[in-house]
Coordinates of C-alpha atoms in Angstrom, one line a residue:
X1 CA -146.1 -74.8 -94.5
X2 CA -144.8 -72.1 -92.1
X3 CA -144.0 -72.0 -88.8
X4 CA -146.2 -69.3 -86.7
X5 CA -144.0 -66.4 -84.8
X6 CA -144.6 -65.5 -81.9
X7 CA -145.8 -61.7 -80.6
X8 CA -142.8 -61.2 -78.6
X9 CA -140.6 -62.1 -81.4
X10 CA -142.7 -59.8 -84.1
X11 CA -141.9 -57.1 -81.5
X12 CA -138.7 -57.1 -81.2
X13 CA -138.0 -58.1 -85.2
X14 CA -139.6 -54.3 -85.6
X15 CA -137.9 -52.8 -83.0
X16 CA -134.7 -53.8 -84.7
X17 CA -136.3 -53.1 -88.2
X18 CA -136.3 -49.7 -87.2
X19 CA -133.2 -48.8 -85.5
X20 CA -131.2 -50.8 -88.4
X21 CA -132.9 -48.4 -91.6
X22 CA -135.4 -45.4 -89.6
X23 CA -131.3 -43.7 -89.6
X24 CA -130.5 -44.5 -92.8
X25 CA -133.9 -44.0 -94.7
X26 CA -133.4 -40.6 -93.1
X27 CA -130.4 -39.5 -94.1
X28 CA -130.9 -40.4 -97.3
X29 CA -134.2 -38.3 -97.9
X30 CA -132.7 -35.6 -95.7
X31 CA -130.3 -35.8 -98.4
X32 CA -132.2 -36.2 -101.4
X33 CA -134.1 -33.1 -99.6
X34 CA -131.0 -31.0 -100.3
X35 CA -130.0 -33.0 -103.8
X36 CA -133.1 -33.1 -105.6
X37 CA -133.4 -29.6 -108.1
X38 CA -136.8 -27.8 -108.4
X39 CA -138.8 -29.6 -111.3
X40 CA -138.4 -27.2 -114.1
X41 CA -141.7 -27.7 -114.6
X42 CA -144.5 -28.3 -111.6
X43 CA -147.0 -31.2 -111.3
X44 CA -150.4 -29.3 -112.8
X45 CA -154.3 -30.6 -112.6
X46 CA -152.2 -33.9 -110.6
X47 CA -150.0 -35.0 -114.0
X48 CA -146.2 -34.0 -114.2
X49 CA -144.7 -32.6 -117.1
X50 CA -142.6 -35.3 -119.8
X51 CA -139.0 -35.6 -120.1
X52 CA -137.6 -36.1 -123.0
X53 CA -134.2 -36.3 -124.6
X54 CA -133.5 -35.3 -127.9
X55 CA -131.9 -38.7 -129.9
X56 CA -128.1 -38.8 -130.4
X57 CA -127.0 -37.6 -133.7
X58 CA -128.4 -33.9 -135.2
X59 CA -129.5 -31.1 -133.9
X60 CA -132.8 -30.3 -134.0
X61 CA -135.7 -27.6 -133.7
X62 CA -137.6 -26.9 -130.4
X63 CA -140.6 -26.9 -132.1
X64 CA -140.3 -30.0 -135.0
X65 CA -139.1 -32.2 -131.7
X66 CA -142.2 -31.5 -129.4
X67 CA -144.5 -31.8 -132.3
X68 CA -143.4 -35.3 -133.1
X69 CA -143.7 -36.3 -129.9
X70 CA -147.5 -34.7 -129.9
X71 CA -148.4 -36.2 -133.2
X72 CA -146.8 -39.7 -132.4
X73 CA -148.5 -40.1 -128.8
X74 CA -150.6 -43.1 -128.6
X75 CA -153.4 -42.6 -126.4
X76 CA -154.1 -38.2 -127.3
X77 CA -156.3 -35.7 -127.3
X78 CA -157.4 -35.2 -130.5
X79 CA -157.2 -31.4 -130.5
X80 CA -153.5 -31.2 -129.7
X81 CA -152.7 -30.4 -133.2
X82 CA -150.1 -27.5 -134.4
X83 CA -151.3 -24.8 -132.7
X84 CA -152.1 -26.6 -129.5
X85 CA -148.0 -27.7 -129.7
X86 CA -147.4 -24.1 -130.8
X87 CA -149.9 -22.2 -127.7
X88 CA -147.1 -24.2 -125.2
X89 CA -144.0 -22.4 -126.9
X90 CA -145.5 -19.1 -126.4
X91 CA -147.2 -19.8 -122.7
X92 CA -143.6 -20.9 -121.4
X93 CA -144.4 -24.6 -121.3
X94 CA -141.6 -26.3 -123.7
X95 CA -138.4 -26.1 -121.6
X96 CA -134.7 -27.0 -120.5
X97 CA -134.0 -29.0 -117.5
X98 CA -132.5 -25.4 -115.8
X99 CA -136.4 -24.1 -116.5
X100 CA -135.1 -22.1 -119.6
X101 CA -137.9 -21.4 -122.0
X102 CA -137.4 -22.2 -125.5
X103 CA -138.9 -21.4 -128.3
X104 CA -140.3 -23.5 -131.8
X105 CA -137.2 -22.1 -133.4
X106 CA -134.6 -22.6 -130.5
X107 CA -131.9 -25.0 -131.7
X108 CA -131.7 -27.9 -128.8
X109 CA -128.3 -30.1 -129.0
X110 CA -128.3 -34.6 -129.3
X111 CA -129.0 -35.7 -125.8
X112 CA -130.3 -32.3 -124.5
X113 CA -133.6 -32.8 -122.0
X114 CA -136.9 -31.2 -122.9
X115 CA -139.7 -30.9 -120.5
X116 CA -143.3 -30.1 -121.3
X117 CA -147.1 -30.7 -121.0
X118 CA -148.2 -33.7 -122.4
X119 CA -152.3 -33.6 -123.7
X120 CA -153.9 -37.3 -122.0
X121 CA -156.7 -38.9 -124.6
X122 CA -160.4 -38.6 -122.7
X123 CA -161.1 -41.4 -121.0
X124 CA -164.0 -44.2 -120.2
X125 CA -164.7 -42.4 -116.5
X126 CA -164.6 -45.8 -113.6
X127 CA -167.7 -45.6 -112.0
X128 CA -166.4 -45.9 -108.4
X129 CA -165.4 -43.7 -106.1
X130 CA -161.7 -43.3 -104.2
X131 CA -161.8 -43.1 -99.8
X132 CA -159.4 -41.7 -97.6
X133 CA -159.0 -44.0 -94.7
X134 CA -155.9 -42.3 -93.1
X135 CA -154.3 -38.9 -93.6
X136 CA -151.9 -36.7 -91.5
X137 CA -149.0 -34.6 -92.2
X138 CA -147.0 -37.2 -94.3
X139 CA -148.9 -39.9 -95.3
X140 CA -152.4 -40.8 -97.2
X141 CA -154.2 -43.8 -96.4
X142 CA -156.2 -44.3 -99.4
X143 CA -159.0 -47.4 -100.1
X144 CA -158.3 -47.7 -104.1
X145 CA -161.7 -49.4 -106.2
X146 CA -160.9 -51.5 -109.1
X147 CA -160.5 -50.6 -112.6
X148 CA -158.9 -47.6 -111.3
X149 CA -154.7 -47.6 -111.7
X150 CA -152.8 -46.4 -109.5
X151 CA -150.2 -44.4 -111.7
X152 CA -150.8 -42.8 -115.0
X153 CA -149.8 -45.4 -117.6
X154 CA -150.3 -46.2 -121.4
X155 CA -154.1 -45.8 -121.9
X156 CA -154.4 -44.6 -118.3
X157 CA -154.1 -41.2 -117.4
X158 CA -156.3 -39.0 -115.2
X159 CA -159.0 -42.5 -114.7
X160 CA -155.5 -43.5 -112.0
X161 CA -155.7 -43.1 -108.2
X162 CA -152.5 -40.4 -108.3
X163 CA -154.6 -38.4 -110.1
X164 CA -157.5 -38.1 -108.7
X165 CA -156.4 -37.9 -105.5
X166 CA -154.1 -35.0 -106.3
X167 CA -157.1 -33.3 -108.2
X168 CA -159.2 -34.1 -104.9
X169 CA -156.5 -33.1 -102.3
X170 CA -154.8 -29.9 -104.6
X171 CA -151.4 -31.9 -102.7
X172 CA -149.3 -32.0 -106.4
X173 CA -146.5 -33.7 -104.7
X174 CA -149.1 -36.8 -104.0
X175 CA -146.9 -39.9 -104.8
X176 CA -147.9 -43.9 -104.0
X177 CA -145.2 -45.5 -102.2
X178 CA -146.2 -48.8 -103.6
X179 CA -149.0 -49.7 -106.4
X180 CA -151.7 -51.5 -107.1
X181 CA -152.5 -53.4 -109.8
X182 CA -155.1 -51.9 -112.2
X183 CA -158.1 -54.8 -111.4
X184 CA -157.0 -55.1 -107.6
X185 CA -158.8 -53.0 -104.8
X186 CA -157.6 -51.8 -101.1
X187 CA -155.6 -49.8 -99.2
X188 CA -153.0 -47.5 -100.9
X189 CA -150.1 -45.3 -99.2
X190 CA -149.4 -42.6 -100.4
X191 CA -147.1 -40.1 -99.6
X192 CA -148.0 -36.5 -99.1
X193 CA -144.0 -34.5 -100.0
X194 CA -141.6 -34.8 -102.4
X195 CA -138.0 -35.1 -99.7
X196 CA -140.1 -38.2 -97.3
X197 CA -141.6 -40.4 -100.4
X198 CA -138.4 -42.5 -100.5
X199 CA -137.8 -43.8 -96.9
X200 CA -141.4 -45.2 -97.6
X201 CA -140.9 -46.5 -101.2
X202 CA -137.6 -48.4 -99.8
X203 CA -140.0 -50.0 -96.8
X204 CA -141.7 -51.8 -99.9
X205 CA -138.6 -52.2 -101.9
X206 CA -137.0 -53.6 -98.9
X207 CA -140.1 -56.2 -98.2
X208 CA -140.2 -54.4 -94.7
X209 CA -144.6 -54.1 -95.2
X210 CA -146.4 -56.5 -94.2
X211 CA -149.4 -57.0 -96.4
X212 CA -152.4 -59.2 -96.3
X213 CA -154.7 -59.5 -99.2
X214 CA -158.6 -61.4 -99.7
X215 CA -159.4 -63.1 -102.5
X216 CA -162.9 -64.3 -103.7
X217 CA -162.6 -67.7 -105.6
X218 CA -164.3 -71.1 -105.3
X219 CA -163.8 -72.9 -102.3
X220 CA -161.3 -75.2 -101.9
X221 CA -159.7 -77.3 -98.5
X222 CA -156.2 -76.3 -97.6
X223 CA -154.2 -77.5 -94.5
X224 CA -153.1 -74.5 -93.1
X225 CA -150.8 -71.8 -92.8
X226 CA -149.9 -73.4 -96.4
X227 CA -147.0 -72.1 -98.2
X228 CA -147.2 -71.1 -101.8
X229 CA -143.8 -71.0 -104.0
X230 CA -143.2 -70.7 -107.9
X231 CA -140.9 -68.8 -109.9
X232 CA -143.2 -66.3 -112.1
X233 CA -142.4 -64.6 -115.5
X234 CA -143.4 -61.9 -117.6
X235 CA -141.9 -60.5 -120.4
X236 CA -142.7 -57.0 -121.0
X237 CA -145.5 -56.2 -123.9
X238 CA -147.0 -59.2 -122.5
X239 CA -150.3 -58.8 -120.6
X240 CA -150.5 -62.8 -118.8
X241 CA -147.6 -63.6 -116.2
X242 CA -146.3 -67.4 -116.5
X243 CA -145.0 -70.6 -113.9
X244 CA -141.7 -71.6 -115.0
X245 CA -141.6 -75.3 -114.8
X246 CA -138.5 -77.0 -112.5
X247 CA -136.7 -73.4 -112.0
X248 CA -135.5 -71.6 -108.8
X249 CA -138.4 -70.0 -107.1
X250 CA -139.0 -65.9 -107.0
X251 CA -142.2 -65.8 -105.4
X252 CA -143.1 -66.6 -102.0
X253 CA -146.9 -66.3 -100.7
X254 CA -148.7 -67.3 -97.3
X255 CA -152.4 -69.1 -97.7
X256 CA -153.2 -67.8 -93.8
X257 CA -157.0 -68.3 -94.1
X258 CA -159.9 -70.5 -95.6
X259 CA -163.2 -69.2 -94.7
X260 CA -166.2 -70.3 -97.1
X261 CA -168.6 -67.2 -98.0
X262 CA -172.6 -66.9 -99.1
X263 CA -172.3 -66.4 -102.6
X264 CA -175.2 -64.6 -103.0
X265 CA -172.8 -61.1 -103.1
X266 CA -171.5 -62.7 -106.1
X267 CA -174.0 -63.5 -108.2
X268 CA -172.9 -61.0 -111.4
X269 CA -169.7 -63.5 -111.0
X270 CA -172.2 -65.9 -111.7
X271 CA -170.2 -69.1 -109.9
X272 CA -171.3 -72.4 -109.8
X273 CA -170.6 -73.8 -106.5
X274 CA -169.6 -73.2 -103.0
X275 CA -166.9 -69.8 -102.5
X276 CA -164.8 -69.1 -100.3
X277 CA -161.9 -65.9 -98.9
X278 CA -158.3 -67.1 -99.0
X279 CA -156.5 -64.4 -96.5
X280 CA -152.8 -64.4 -98.7
X281 CA -149.2 -62.7 -96.9
X282 CA -147.4 -62.3 -100.3
X283 CA -143.8 -62.3 -99.2
X284 CA -142.8 -60.8 -102.8
X285 CA -144.1 -58.8 -104.7
X286 CA -143.8 -59.9 -109.3
X287 CA -146.8 -58.6 -110.7
X288 CA -150.0 -60.4 -110.5
X289 CA -148.4 -62.4 -108.0
X290 CA -151.1 -63.5 -106.7
X291 CA -153.4 -63.7 -109.3
X292 CA -151.5 -66.5 -110.8
X293 CA -151.2 -68.3 -107.9
X294 CA -154.5 -68.7 -107.1
X295 CA -154.7 -70.3 -111.1
X296 CA -152.2 -72.6 -110.5
X297 CA -154.1 -73.6 -107.4
X298 CA -157.0 -74.3 -109.9
X299 CA -159.3 -71.6 -107.8
X300 CA -159.0 -68.4 -110.5
X301 CA -160.2 -65.0 -108.6
X302 CA -163.5 -64.4 -109.4
X303 CA -163.6 -61.4 -112.4
X304 CA -159.9 -62.2 -112.9
X305 CA -159.8 -60.7 -116.6
X306 CA -156.4 -62.5 -117.1
X307 CA -156.0 -65.7 -115.8
X308 CA -157.0 -68.2 -116.5
X309 CA -158.1 -66.1 -119.9
X310 CA -157.0 -62.8 -120.9
X311 CA -160.1 -61.0 -122.3
X312 CA -159.5 -58.4 -125.3
X313 CA -158.5 -54.9 -124.1
X314 CA -161.7 -52.5 -122.8
X315 CA -163.3 -55.5 -123.1
X316 CA -164.9 -55.1 -119.3
X317 CA -168.4 -54.3 -117.4
X318 CA -167.6 -52.2 -114.5
X319 CA -170.9 -54.2 -112.4
X320 CA -168.3 -57.0 -112.5
X321 CA -164.7 -56.8 -110.5
X322 CA -162.3 -59.0 -109.7
X323 CA -162.8 -59.7 -106.0
X324 CA -158.4 -59.2 -104.9
X325 CA -158.6 -56.7 -102.7
X326 CA -155.2 -55.3 -100.1
X327 CA -156.6 -55.6 -96.4
X328 CA -154.0 -54.5 -94.0
X329 CA -150.4 -52.8 -94.0
X330 CA -148.3 -52.8 -91.4
X331 CA -145.1 -51.5 -90.6
X332 CA -142.2 -49.5 -88.6
X333 CA -142.3 -46.1 -89.7
X334 CA -139.4 -44.7 -90.9
X335 CA -139.8 -41.6 -89.9
X336 CA -141.1 -42.2 -86.3
X337 CA -139.9 -45.3 -85.6
X338 CA -143.5 -46.3 -84.2
X339 CA -145.4 -49.4 -85.2
X340 CA -148.3 -48.4 -87.4
X341 CA -151.3 -50.9 -88.9
X342 CA -154.0 -50.0 -91.1
X343 CA -157.3 -52.5 -92.1
X344 CA -160.1 -52.6 -94.2
X345 CA -162.9 -54.7 -95.9
X346 CA -162.5 -56.6 -98.4
X347 CA -165.0 -58.0 -101.0
X348 CA -166.3 -60.2 -97.8
X349 CA -167.1 -58.4 -95.6
X350 CA -165.6 -59.4 -93.1
X351 CA -163.3 -58.7 -91.2
X352 CA -159.7 -59.9 -91.0
X353 CA -159.5 -63.4 -88.8
X354 CA -157.6 -63.2 -85.7
X355 CA -155.1 -66.0 -87.1
X356 CA -153.8 -63.1 -89.2
X357 CA -152.8 -61.0 -85.7
X358 CA -153.9 -58.0 -88.4
X359 CA -150.3 -57.7 -89.5
X360 CA -150.0 -60.8 -91.7
X361 CA -147.9 -62.7 -88.3
X362 CA -149.5 -66.1 -87.5
X363 CA -150.3 -66.9 -83.9

């Protein structure tokens, strides 16, 4: 169980957070601005350049090195052949860290960083739009749809929130301050300038952001407010995380509300029985935390392709999204010191209930 947090205590805590972290963050942010060199190759068409380090051992020819990296790229464009590699060199798009362009015959010493642009494979278009909820000179808050990854990774490169938004806005410095799972929808905070991104990213790293999620699952009555505590482990290369029994908890979530909802809007999921929306406040941020905790509670999230059963890669139906959405973000702005909050509706279409206070605390 979680004890209520009075509103006065919440306001005081926010002031303390601001005074404690804002100055340090601003100093670090300014130091980054002074010390971060210009990128040898700037982002282009929403994608950053790749940095590849020559392995230890013998020197290599730049042409052979880039040709090897391109030919062994797992998700490579079919037209990215030997001629395409040579065109990169001709265009001055293979460079050293200081921007010095290389030729195919350039000898590159071991442990030298080389920068170039990769060409990703064609991707299946995700038929959902990403919308902008709020924007000012520093940040942009978007509503990310399901099936769209946050950042380029593995087979999902161009069909990602960051690439779509960079292309839509023309801002190649747009960068997420945090990450949502590919299947999770909802609020995503982006920074608009390189020199301030660290300050906002540290808010999430230090758990100074109050987050609320809405999940749709089978109805189960809970004594509220409830607190879920588990030890979650995830092995590299494995899709699903696991719960480790009899281990010290490392994942904490408050369950703030359970409200029964009309099942008819969720007919594509073929639910059986009553449905509810669960308002969840994650305290920690382990991979798939809310998804595996909902499964552990006996109410797996509608449309989850991993829990309880991992579906084969590529076996997905865009008309059947996973019903988990980030519906509220609240924090003290690291630049101004002012409280800020952003809200949206989830799959239920219902507003955030009064018990949640809009920022994740209990009344």
